[in-house]
PDB file of C-alpha atoms and ligand atoms in Angstrom:
ATOM      1  CA  UNK A   1     -51.977  69.708   8.069  1.00 44.00           C
ATOM      2  CA  UNK A   2     -50.832  68.637  11.539  1.00 45.00           C
ATOM      3  CA  UNK A   3     -49.333  65.232  12.147  1.00 47.00           C
ATOM      4  CA  UNK A   4     -50.953  63.154  14.910  1.00 47.00           C
ATOM      5  CA  UNK A   5     -48.621  62.317  17.789  1.00 45.00           C
ATOM      6  CA  UNK A   6     -47.964  58.571  18.053  1.00 46.00           C
ATOM      7  CA  UNK A   7     -49.184  56.812  21.194  1.00 51.00           C
ATOM      8  CA  UNK A   8     -46.601  54.005  20.975  1.00 54.00           C
ATOM      9  CA  UNK A   9     -43.913  54.166  23.654  1.00 59.00           C
ATOM     10  CA  UNK A  10     -40.252  54.221  22.621  1.00 67.00           C
ATOM     11  CA  UNK A  11     -39.199  50.594  21.963  1.00 76.00           C
ATOM     12  CA  UNK A  12     -37.057  49.246  24.785  1.00 89.00           C
ATOM     13  CA  UNK A  13     -35.316  45.860  25.126  1.00 95.00           C
ATOM     14  CA  UNK A  14     -37.425  42.909  26.228  1.00 97.00           C
ATOM     15  CA  UNK A  15     -36.184  40.753  29.097  1.00 97.00           C
ATOM     16  CA  UNK A  16     -37.541  37.249  29.601  1.00 98.00           C
ATOM     17  CA  UNK A  17     -38.256  36.088  33.147  1.00 98.00           C
ATOM     18  CA  UNK A  18     -38.076  32.316  33.515  1.00 98.00           C
ATOM     19  CA  UNK A  19     -39.266  31.253  36.944  1.00 96.00           C
ATOM     20  CA  UNK A  20     -39.317  27.679  38.130  1.00 94.00           C
ATOM     21  CA  UNK A  21     -38.330  25.246  40.795  1.00 94.00           C
ATOM     22  CA  UNK A  22     -35.535  23.868  38.589  1.00 97.00           C
ATOM     23  CA  UNK A  23     -35.238  20.741  40.726  1.00 97.00           C
ATOM     24  CA  UNK A  24     -33.178  20.092  38.581  1.00 98.00           C
ATOM     25  CA  UNK A  25     -32.980  22.374  35.517  1.00 98.00           C
ATOM     26  CA  UNK A  26     -33.166  20.383  32.247  1.00 98.00           C
ATOM     27  CA  UNK A  27     -33.145  20.753  28.467  1.00 98.00           C
ATOM     28  CA  UNK A  28     -36.922  21.396  28.400  1.00 97.00           C
ATOM     29  CA  UNK A  29     -36.366  24.641  30.350  1.00 98.00           C
ATOM     30  CA  UNK A  30     -33.260  25.654  28.399  1.00 98.00           C
ATOM     31  CA  UNK A  31     -34.707  24.962  24.973  1.00 98.00           C
ATOM     32  CA  UNK A  32     -37.919  26.815  25.848  1.00 98.00           C
ATOM     33  CA  UNK A  33     -35.933  29.891  26.947  1.00 98.00           C
ATOM     34  CA  UNK A  34     -33.748  29.783  23.819  1.00 98.00           C
ATOM     35  CA  UNK A  35     -36.643  29.388  21.387  1.00 98.00           C
ATOM     36  CA  UNK A  36     -38.625  32.192  23.031  1.00 98.00           C
ATOM     37  CA  UNK A  37     -35.545  34.439  23.064  1.00 98.00           C
ATOM     38  CA  UNK A  38     -35.059  33.840  19.338  1.00 98.00           C
ATOM     39  CA  UNK A  39     -38.720  34.175  18.352  1.00 97.00           C
ATOM     40  CA  UNK A  40     -39.374  37.323  20.388  1.00 97.00           C
ATOM     41  CA  UNK A  41     -35.925  38.923  20.059  1.00 96.00           C
ATOM     42  CA  UNK A  42     -35.360  39.002  23.808  1.00 98.00           C
ATOM     43  CA  UNK A  43     -32.270  40.896  24.949  1.00 97.00           C
ATOM     44  CA  UNK A  44     -31.758  38.519  27.911  1.00 98.00           C
ATOM     45  CA  UNK A  45     -33.481  35.781  29.890  1.00 98.00           C
ATOM     46  CA  UNK A  46     -33.296  35.752  33.679  1.00 98.00           C
ATOM     47  CA  UNK A  47     -33.610  32.363  35.349  1.00 98.00           C
ATOM     48  CA  UNK A  48     -35.143  32.897  38.774  1.00 97.00           C
ATOM     49  CA  UNK A  49     -35.230  29.797  40.993  1.00 96.00           C
ATOM     50  CA  UNK A  50     -38.119  29.778  43.413  1.00 92.00           C
ATOM     51  CA  UNK A  51     -36.976  29.374  47.029  1.00 86.00           C
ATOM     52  CA  UNK A  52     -40.302  28.416  48.521  1.00 78.00           C
ATOM     53  CA  UNK A  53     -42.875  27.689  45.799  1.00 71.00           C
ATOM     54  CA  UNK A  54     -46.452  28.124  47.112  1.00 72.00           C
ATOM     55  CA  UNK A  55     -48.333  25.701  44.812  1.00 73.00           C
ATOM     56  CA  UNK A  56     -46.422  22.457  45.062  1.00 73.00           C
ATOM     57  CA  UNK A  57     -44.529  20.093  47.356  1.00 80.00           C
ATOM     58  CA  UNK A  58     -41.267  21.499  48.723  1.00 84.00           C
ATOM     59  CA  UNK A  59     -38.308  20.885  46.373  1.00 88.00           C
ATOM     60  CA  UNK A  60     -36.020  17.899  47.103  1.00 92.00           C
ATOM     61  CA  UNK A  61     -32.871  20.036  47.044  1.00 94.00           C
ATOM     62  CA  UNK A  62     -32.020  23.330  48.718  1.00 93.00           C
ATOM     63  CA  UNK A  63     -32.527  26.665  46.999  1.00 92.00           C
ATOM     64  CA  UNK A  64     -28.766  27.203  46.822  1.00 94.00           C
ATOM     65  CA  UNK A  65     -28.221  23.764  45.220  1.00 96.00           C
ATOM     66  CA  UNK A  66     -30.859  24.558  42.588  1.00 96.00           C
ATOM     67  CA  UNK A  67     -29.298  27.970  41.921  1.00 97.00           C
ATOM     68  CA  UNK A  68     -25.908  26.274  41.525  1.00 98.00           C
ATOM     69  CA  UNK A  69     -27.378  23.839  38.977  1.00 98.00           C
ATOM     70  CA  UNK A  70     -28.955  26.730  37.026  1.00 98.00           C
ATOM     71  CA  UNK A  71     -25.638  28.556  37.081  1.00 98.00           C
ATOM     72  CA  UNK A  72     -23.814  25.502  35.659  1.00 98.00           C
ATOM     73  CA  UNK A  73     -26.509  24.963  33.010  1.00 98.00           C
ATOM     74  CA  UNK A  74     -26.439  28.513  31.632  1.00 98.00           C
ATOM     75  CA  UNK A  75     -22.720  29.297  32.056  1.00 98.00           C
ATOM     76  CA  UNK A  76     -21.920  29.188  28.331  1.00 97.00           C
ATOM     77  CA  UNK A  77     -24.907  31.232  27.123  1.00 98.00           C
ATOM     78  CA  UNK A  78     -24.333  35.019  27.250  1.00 98.00           C
ATOM     79  CA  UNK A  79     -28.080  35.656  26.858  1.00 98.00           C
ATOM     80  CA  UNK A  80     -28.983  33.747  30.028  1.00 98.00           C
ATOM     81  CA  UNK A  81     -28.513  35.140  33.557  1.00 98.00           C
ATOM     82  CA  UNK A  82     -29.124  33.674  37.004  1.00 98.00           C
ATOM     83  CA  UNK A  83     -31.178  35.918  39.290  1.00 97.00           C
ATOM     84  CA  UNK A  84     -31.279  34.837  42.927  1.00 95.00           C
ATOM     85  CA  UNK A  85     -33.666  37.481  44.271  1.00 94.00           C
ATOM     86  CA  UNK A  86     -36.259  34.932  45.449  1.00 92.00           C
ATOM     87  CA  UNK A  87     -33.649  33.083  47.485  1.00 89.00           C
ATOM     88  CA  UNK A  88     -33.107  36.008  49.798  1.00 82.00           C
ATOM     89  CA  UNK A  89     -36.801  36.719  50.429  1.00 78.00           C
ATOM     90  CA  UNK A  90     -38.659  35.375  53.452  1.00 77.00           C
ATOM     91  CA  UNK A  91     -41.911  33.429  53.057  1.00 78.00           C
ATOM     92  CA  UNK A  92     -43.490  32.120  49.843  1.00 78.00           C
ATOM     93  CA  UNK A  93     -41.934  33.053  46.492  1.00 78.00           C
ATOM     94  CA  UNK A  94     -44.761  34.941  44.808  1.00 90.00           C
ATOM     95  CA  UNK A  95     -44.120  35.767  41.144  1.00 95.00           C
ATOM     96  CA  UNK A  96     -45.924  39.084  41.419  1.00 96.00           C
ATOM     97  CA  UNK A  97     -43.430  40.281  44.072  1.00 94.00           C
ATOM     98  CA  UNK A  98     -40.532  39.224  41.844  1.00 95.00           C
ATOM     99  CA  UNK A  99     -41.922  41.055  38.831  1.00 97.00           C
ATOM    100  CA  UNK A 100     -42.626  44.141  40.890  1.00 96.00           C
ATOM    101  CA  UNK A 101     -39.070  44.251  42.220  1.00 95.00           C
ATOM    102  CA  UNK A 102     -37.566  43.733  38.741  1.00 96.00           C
ATOM    103  CA  UNK A 103     -39.878  46.354  37.271  1.00 96.00           C
ATOM    104  CA  UNK A 104     -38.803  48.856  39.908  1.00 96.00           C
ATOM    105  CA  UNK A 105     -35.142  48.071  39.387  1.00 96.00           C
ATOM    106  CA  UNK A 106     -35.303  48.489  35.589  1.00 94.00           C
ATOM    107  CA  UNK A 107     -36.972  51.916  35.847  1.00 93.00           C
ATOM    108  CA  UNK A 108     -38.379  51.706  32.335  1.00 90.00           C
ATOM    109  CA  UNK A 109     -35.052  50.796  30.683  1.00 93.00           C
ATOM    110  CA  UNK A 110     -36.483  47.411  29.588  1.00 95.00           C
ATOM    111  CA  UNK A 111     -39.832  45.589  29.542  1.00 96.00           C
ATOM    112  CA  UNK A 112     -40.432  42.226  31.122  1.00 97.00           C
ATOM    113  CA  UNK A 113     -41.905  39.081  29.559  1.00 97.00           C
ATOM    114  CA  UNK A 114     -42.913  36.406  32.034  1.00 98.00           C
ATOM    115  CA  UNK A 115     -42.187  33.101  30.265  1.00 98.00           C
ATOM    116  CA  UNK A 116     -44.122  29.969  31.146  1.00 97.00           C
ATOM    117  CA  UNK A 117     -45.267  26.656  29.740  1.00 94.00           C
ATOM    118  CA  UNK A 118     -48.902  25.978  28.900  1.00 91.00           C
ATOM    119  CA  UNK A 119     -49.211  23.713  31.976  1.00 88.00           C
ATOM    120  CA  UNK A 120     -48.182  26.574  34.249  1.00 91.00           C
ATOM    121  CA  UNK A 121     -50.511  29.026  32.494  1.00 93.00           C
ATOM    122  CA  UNK A 122     -53.475  26.647  32.847  1.00 89.00           C
ATOM    123  CA  UNK A 123     -53.061  26.901  36.648  1.00 90.00           C
ATOM    124  CA  UNK A 124     -52.356  30.631  36.818  1.00 94.00           C
ATOM    125  CA  UNK A 125     -55.668  31.511  38.490  1.00 93.00           C
ATOM    126  CA  UNK A 126     -54.314  29.874  41.661  1.00 91.00           C
ATOM    127  CA  UNK A 127     -51.372  32.302  41.755  1.00 93.00           C
ATOM    128  CA  UNK A 128     -51.315  35.152  44.237  1.00 93.00           C
ATOM    129  CA  UNK A 129     -52.803  38.316  42.620  1.00 94.00           C
ATOM    130  CA  UNK A 130     -52.599  36.667  39.201  1.00 95.00           C
ATOM    131  CA  UNK A 131     -54.535  39.348  37.353  1.00 94.00           C
ATOM    132  CA  UNK A 132     -52.030  41.937  38.581  1.00 96.00           C
ATOM    133  CA  UNK A 133     -49.109  40.212  36.809  1.00 97.00           C
ATOM    134  CA  UNK A 134     -49.799  42.257  33.659  1.00 97.00           C
ATOM    135  CA  UNK A 135     -49.129  45.452  35.587  1.00 96.00           C
ATOM    136  CA  UNK A 136     -45.452  44.572  35.505  1.00 97.00           C
ATOM    137  CA  UNK A 137     -44.884  42.223  32.534  1.00 97.00           C
ATOM    138  CA  UNK A 138     -46.231  40.671  29.370  1.00 97.00           C
ATOM    139  CA  UNK A 139     -47.098  36.994  29.755  1.00 98.00           C
ATOM    140  CA  UNK A 140     -45.602  34.698  27.121  1.00 98.00           C
ATOM    141  CA  UNK A 141     -46.914  31.140  27.018  1.00 97.00           C
ATOM    142  CA  UNK A 142     -44.861  28.454  25.287  1.00 96.00           C
ATOM    143  CA  UNK A 143     -47.126  25.961  23.547  1.00 93.00           C
ATOM    144  CA  UNK A 144     -46.388  22.698  21.806  1.00 82.00           C
ATOM    145  CA  UNK A 145     -47.432  22.009  18.215  1.00 76.00           C
ATOM    146  CA  UNK A 146     -51.066  20.946  18.257  1.00 73.00           C
ATOM    147  CA  UNK A 147     -51.529  21.688  21.975  1.00 72.00           C
ATOM    148  CA  UNK A 148     -54.840  23.174  22.995  1.00 74.00           C
ATOM    149  CA  UNK A 149     -55.740  24.899  26.213  1.00 73.00           C
ATOM    150  CA  UNK A 150     -59.042  23.703  27.612  1.00 73.00           C
ATOM    151  CA  UNK A 151     -60.138  26.655  29.717  1.00 74.00           C
ATOM    152  CA  UNK A 152     -62.876  25.847  32.146  1.00 74.00           C
ATOM    153  CA  UNK A 153     -62.232  28.848  34.339  1.00 81.00           C
ATOM    154  CA  UNK A 154     -64.390  31.778  33.182  1.00 87.00           C
ATOM    155  CA  UNK A 155     -62.058  34.446  34.585  1.00 90.00           C
ATOM    156  CA  UNK A 156     -59.056  32.946  32.778  1.00 91.00           C
ATOM    157  CA  UNK A 157     -61.100  32.862  29.587  1.00 89.00           C
ATOM    158  CA  UNK A 158     -61.962  36.532  30.001  1.00 92.00           C
ATOM    159  CA  UNK A 159     -58.340  37.406  30.875  1.00 94.00           C
ATOM    160  CA  UNK A 160     -57.096  35.757  27.661  1.00 93.00           C
ATOM    161  CA  UNK A 161     -59.820  37.316  25.569  1.00 93.00           C
ATOM    162  CA  UNK A 162     -59.069  40.817  26.878  1.00 95.00           C
ATOM    163  CA  UNK A 163     -55.282  40.699  26.725  1.00 96.00           C
ATOM    164  CA  UNK A 164     -54.175  38.439  23.855  1.00 96.00           C
ATOM    165  CA  UNK A 165     -51.870  40.289  21.468  1.00 96.00           C
ATOM    166  CA  UNK A 166     -52.063  39.877  17.712  1.00 95.00           C
ATOM    167  CA  UNK A 167     -48.355  40.108  16.829  1.00 94.00           C
ATOM    168  CA  UNK A 168     -44.964  39.790  18.515  1.00 94.00           C
ATOM    169  CA  UNK A 169     -44.284  43.388  17.517  1.00 93.00           C
ATOM    170  CA  UNK A 170     -46.878  44.464  20.083  1.00 94.00           C
ATOM    171  CA  UNK A 171     -44.652  43.009  22.800  1.00 95.00           C
ATOM    172  CA  UNK A 172     -42.063  45.570  21.784  1.00 92.00           C
ATOM    173  CA  UNK A 173     -44.156  48.634  21.225  1.00 87.00           C
ATOM    174  CA  UNK A 174     -47.555  48.420  22.881  1.00 81.00           C
ATOM    175  CA  UNK A 175     -47.880  50.460  26.067  1.00 79.00           C
ATOM    176  CA  UNK A 176     -50.149  47.935  27.807  1.00 86.00           C
ATOM    177  CA  UNK A 177     -48.920  44.476  28.699  1.00 93.00           C
ATOM    178  CA  UNK A 178     -50.531  41.546  26.941  1.00 97.00           C
ATOM    179  CA  UNK A 179     -50.476  37.785  26.492  1.00 97.00           C
ATOM    180  CA  UNK A 180     -48.675  36.030  23.659  1.00 97.00           C
ATOM    181  CA  UNK A 181     -48.763  32.310  22.823  1.00 95.00           C
ATOM    182  CA  UNK A 182     -45.637  31.064  21.073  1.00 96.00           C
ATOM    183  CA  UNK A 183     -45.300  27.592  19.624  1.00 95.00           C
ATOM    184  CA  UNK A 184     -42.024  25.842  20.469  1.00 96.00           C
ATOM    185  CA  UNK A 185     -40.539  22.390  19.861  1.00 94.00           C
ATOM    186  CA  UNK A 186     -42.020  19.862  22.287  1.00 88.00           C
ATOM    187  CA  UNK A 187     -39.448  18.198  24.530  1.00 93.00           C
ATOM    188  CA  UNK A 188     -41.219  15.798  26.827  1.00 93.00           C
ATOM    189  CA  UNK A 189     -38.819  16.181  29.761  1.00 95.00           C
ATOM    190  CA  UNK A 190     -39.776  16.866  33.360  1.00 95.00           C
ATOM    191  CA  UNK A 191     -37.776  17.348  36.528  1.00 96.00           C
ATOM    192  CA  UNK A 192     -40.086  14.827  38.206  1.00 96.00           C
ATOM    193  CA  UNK A 193     -39.033  12.115  35.747  1.00 97.00           C
ATOM    194  CA  UNK A 194     -35.346  13.009  36.175  1.00 98.00           C
ATOM    195  CA  UNK A 195     -35.657  12.768  39.992  1.00 97.00           C
ATOM    196  CA  UNK A 196     -37.413   9.417  39.654  1.00 97.00           C
ATOM    197  CA  UNK A 197     -34.645   8.056  37.440  1.00 96.00           C
ATOM    198  CA  UNK A 198     -31.970   9.222  39.878  1.00 97.00           C
ATOM    199  CA  UNK A 199     -33.664   7.808  42.970  1.00 95.00           C
ATOM    200  CA  UNK A 200     -33.977   4.458  41.160  1.00 95.00           C
ATOM    201  CA  UNK A 201     -30.317   4.461  40.186  1.00 94.00           C
ATOM    202  CA  UNK A 202     -30.954   5.072  36.469  1.00 95.00           C
ATOM    203  CA  UNK A 203     -29.196   7.772  34.478  1.00 96.00           C
ATOM    204  CA  UNK A 204     -31.021  10.869  33.151  1.00 98.00           C
ATOM    205  CA  UNK A 205     -28.066  11.537  30.820  1.00 98.00           C
ATOM    206  CA  UNK A 206     -29.068  13.492  27.657  1.00 98.00           C
ATOM    207  CA  UNK A 207     -32.106  15.010  29.402  1.00 98.00           C
ATOM    208  CA  UNK A 208     -30.063  17.721  31.113  1.00 98.00           C
ATOM    209  CA  UNK A 209     -26.594  19.295  30.688  1.00 98.00           C
ATOM    210  CA  UNK A 210     -23.644  17.048  31.593  1.00 98.00           C
ATOM    211  CA  UNK A 211     -22.248  19.655  34.022  1.00 98.00           C
ATOM    212  CA  UNK A 212     -25.532  19.590  35.958  1.00 98.00           C
ATOM    213  CA  UNK A 213     -25.553  15.788  36.050  1.00 98.00           C
ATOM    214  CA  UNK A 214     -21.931  15.696  37.299  1.00 98.00           C
ATOM    215  CA  UNK A 215     -22.838  18.157  40.054  1.00 98.00           C
ATOM    216  CA  UNK A 216     -25.829  16.004  41.041  1.00 98.00           C
ATOM    217  CA  UNK A 217     -23.630  12.904  41.192  1.00 96.00           C
ATOM    218  CA  UNK A 218     -20.798  14.576  43.096  1.00 96.00           C
ATOM    219  CA  UNK A 219     -23.130  16.149  45.664  1.00 96.00           C
ATOM    220  CA  UNK A 220     -25.230  12.961  45.965  1.00 95.00           C
ATOM    221  CA  UNK A 221     -28.449  14.833  45.201  1.00 96.00           C
ATOM    222  CA  UNK A 222     -31.750  12.979  44.651  1.00 95.00           C
ATOM    223  CA  UNK A 223     -30.511   9.787  46.244  1.00 88.00           C
ATOM    224  CA  UNK A 224     -33.039   8.180  48.591  1.00 68.00           C
TER     225      UNK A 224
HETATM  226  P1  ATP B 301     -41.518  19.235  38.079  1.00 68.82           P
HETATM  227  O1  ATP B 301     -41.510  17.993  37.221  1.00 68.82           O
HETATM  228  O2  ATP B 301     -40.707  19.127  39.342  1.00 68.82           O
HETATM  229  O3  ATP B 301     -42.913  19.776  38.321  1.00 68.82           O
HETATM  230  P2  ATP B 301     -40.784  20.860  35.745  1.00 68.82           P
HETATM  231  O4  ATP B 301     -39.866  20.025  34.917  1.00 68.82           O
HETATM  232  O5  ATP B 301     -42.207  20.989  35.266  1.00 68.82           O
HETATM  233  O6  ATP B 301     -40.736  20.376  37.266  1.00 68.82           O
HETATM  234  P3  ATP B 301     -40.583  23.565  36.709  1.00 68.82           P
HETATM  235  O7  ATP B 301     -39.384  24.091  37.385  1.00 68.82           O
HETATM  236  O8  ATP B 301     -41.769  23.292  37.565  1.00 68.82           O
HETATM  237  O9  ATP B 301     -40.128  22.264  35.883  1.00 68.82           O
HETATM  238  O10 ATP B 301     -41.039  24.474  35.493  1.00 68.82           O
HETATM  239  C1  ATP B 301     -40.626  25.795  35.279  1.00 68.82           C
HETATM  240  C2  ATP B 301     -41.224  26.295  33.974  1.00 68.82           C
HETATM  241  O11 ATP B 301     -40.722  25.527  32.873  1.00 68.82           O
HETATM  242  C3  ATP B 301     -42.764  26.186  33.871  1.00 68.82           C
HETATM  243  O12 ATP B 301     -43.244  27.355  33.229  1.00 68.82           O
HETATM  244  C4  ATP B 301     -42.990  24.971  33.007  1.00 68.82           C
HETATM  245  O13 ATP B 301     -44.195  25.084  32.260  1.00 68.82           O
HETATM  246  C5  ATP B 301     -41.776  25.021  32.078  1.00 68.82           C
HETATM  247  N1  ATP B 301     -41.363  23.687  31.607  1.00 68.82           N
HETATM  248  C6  ATP B 301     -41.049  22.632  32.366  1.00 68.82           C
HETATM  249  N2  ATP B 301     -40.694  21.572  31.599  1.00 68.82           N
HETATM  250  C7  ATP B 301     -40.800  21.972  30.309  1.00 68.82           C
HETATM  251  C8  ATP B 301     -40.591  21.341  29.016  1.00 68.82           C
HETATM  252  N3  ATP B 301     -40.196  20.074  28.912  1.00 68.82           N
HETATM  253  N4  ATP B 301     -40.784  22.083  27.918  1.00 68.82           N
HETATM  254  C9  ATP B 301     -41.192  23.383  28.008  1.00 68.82           C
HETATM  255  N5  ATP B 301     -41.413  24.033  29.183  1.00 68.82           N
HETATM  256  C10 ATP B 301     -41.219  23.351  30.311  1.00 68.82           C
END
């Protein structure tokens, strides 16, 4: 009797990619990254601030200020790394370009998981070459307990149907990239609300790390 060769690739570490404007970074972002890292056994999470996000108003603070705030926020977590590759690129910060460059750099030594909230995923069909994202990474969507995704877009529906994985183990050992929905604790915090509080002279204390808040106050960020 001959044994069939297995088609599963050799398991390699999974690296989370957490993109965002981070204007400023807050506990919603940090808790999401930590819970996904724990649930999916990620070897690291890279925080990649977007220099020039294509789908929203320009950030209120500079790319280097936002990178500095991320750096302060993650300083005491050995799992979290700041990655500034989008800050040195000209033009819009397209996620597909970022994933492609990371994928090339890793040369198969690790696999990528693009981490995003359900709100971001619901708008993914507006992203540049969105269907190509799976060429370079799994997509992991953080959902809140009881949250449902109302998908009106037929191509997004089809995309989910075709690529949804059935277990977290498949993230580690399936050759093709897929989509995984992971429930996390809901923290109703947004950078928009933090900016509003700051511009109105209120304190966003306890919504973001103290070191980030001190930096904001010292550098007079988000004042009118
Ligand atoms: P803004 O209010 O300026 O739009 P934001 O707080 O939504 O900002 P982003 O930098 O736009 O933050 O988000 C980066 C990523 O973090 C996205 O994938 C988004 O879904 C996710 N995210 C943002 N806030 C939370 C939160 N409170 N809990 C879980 N995920 C979040």
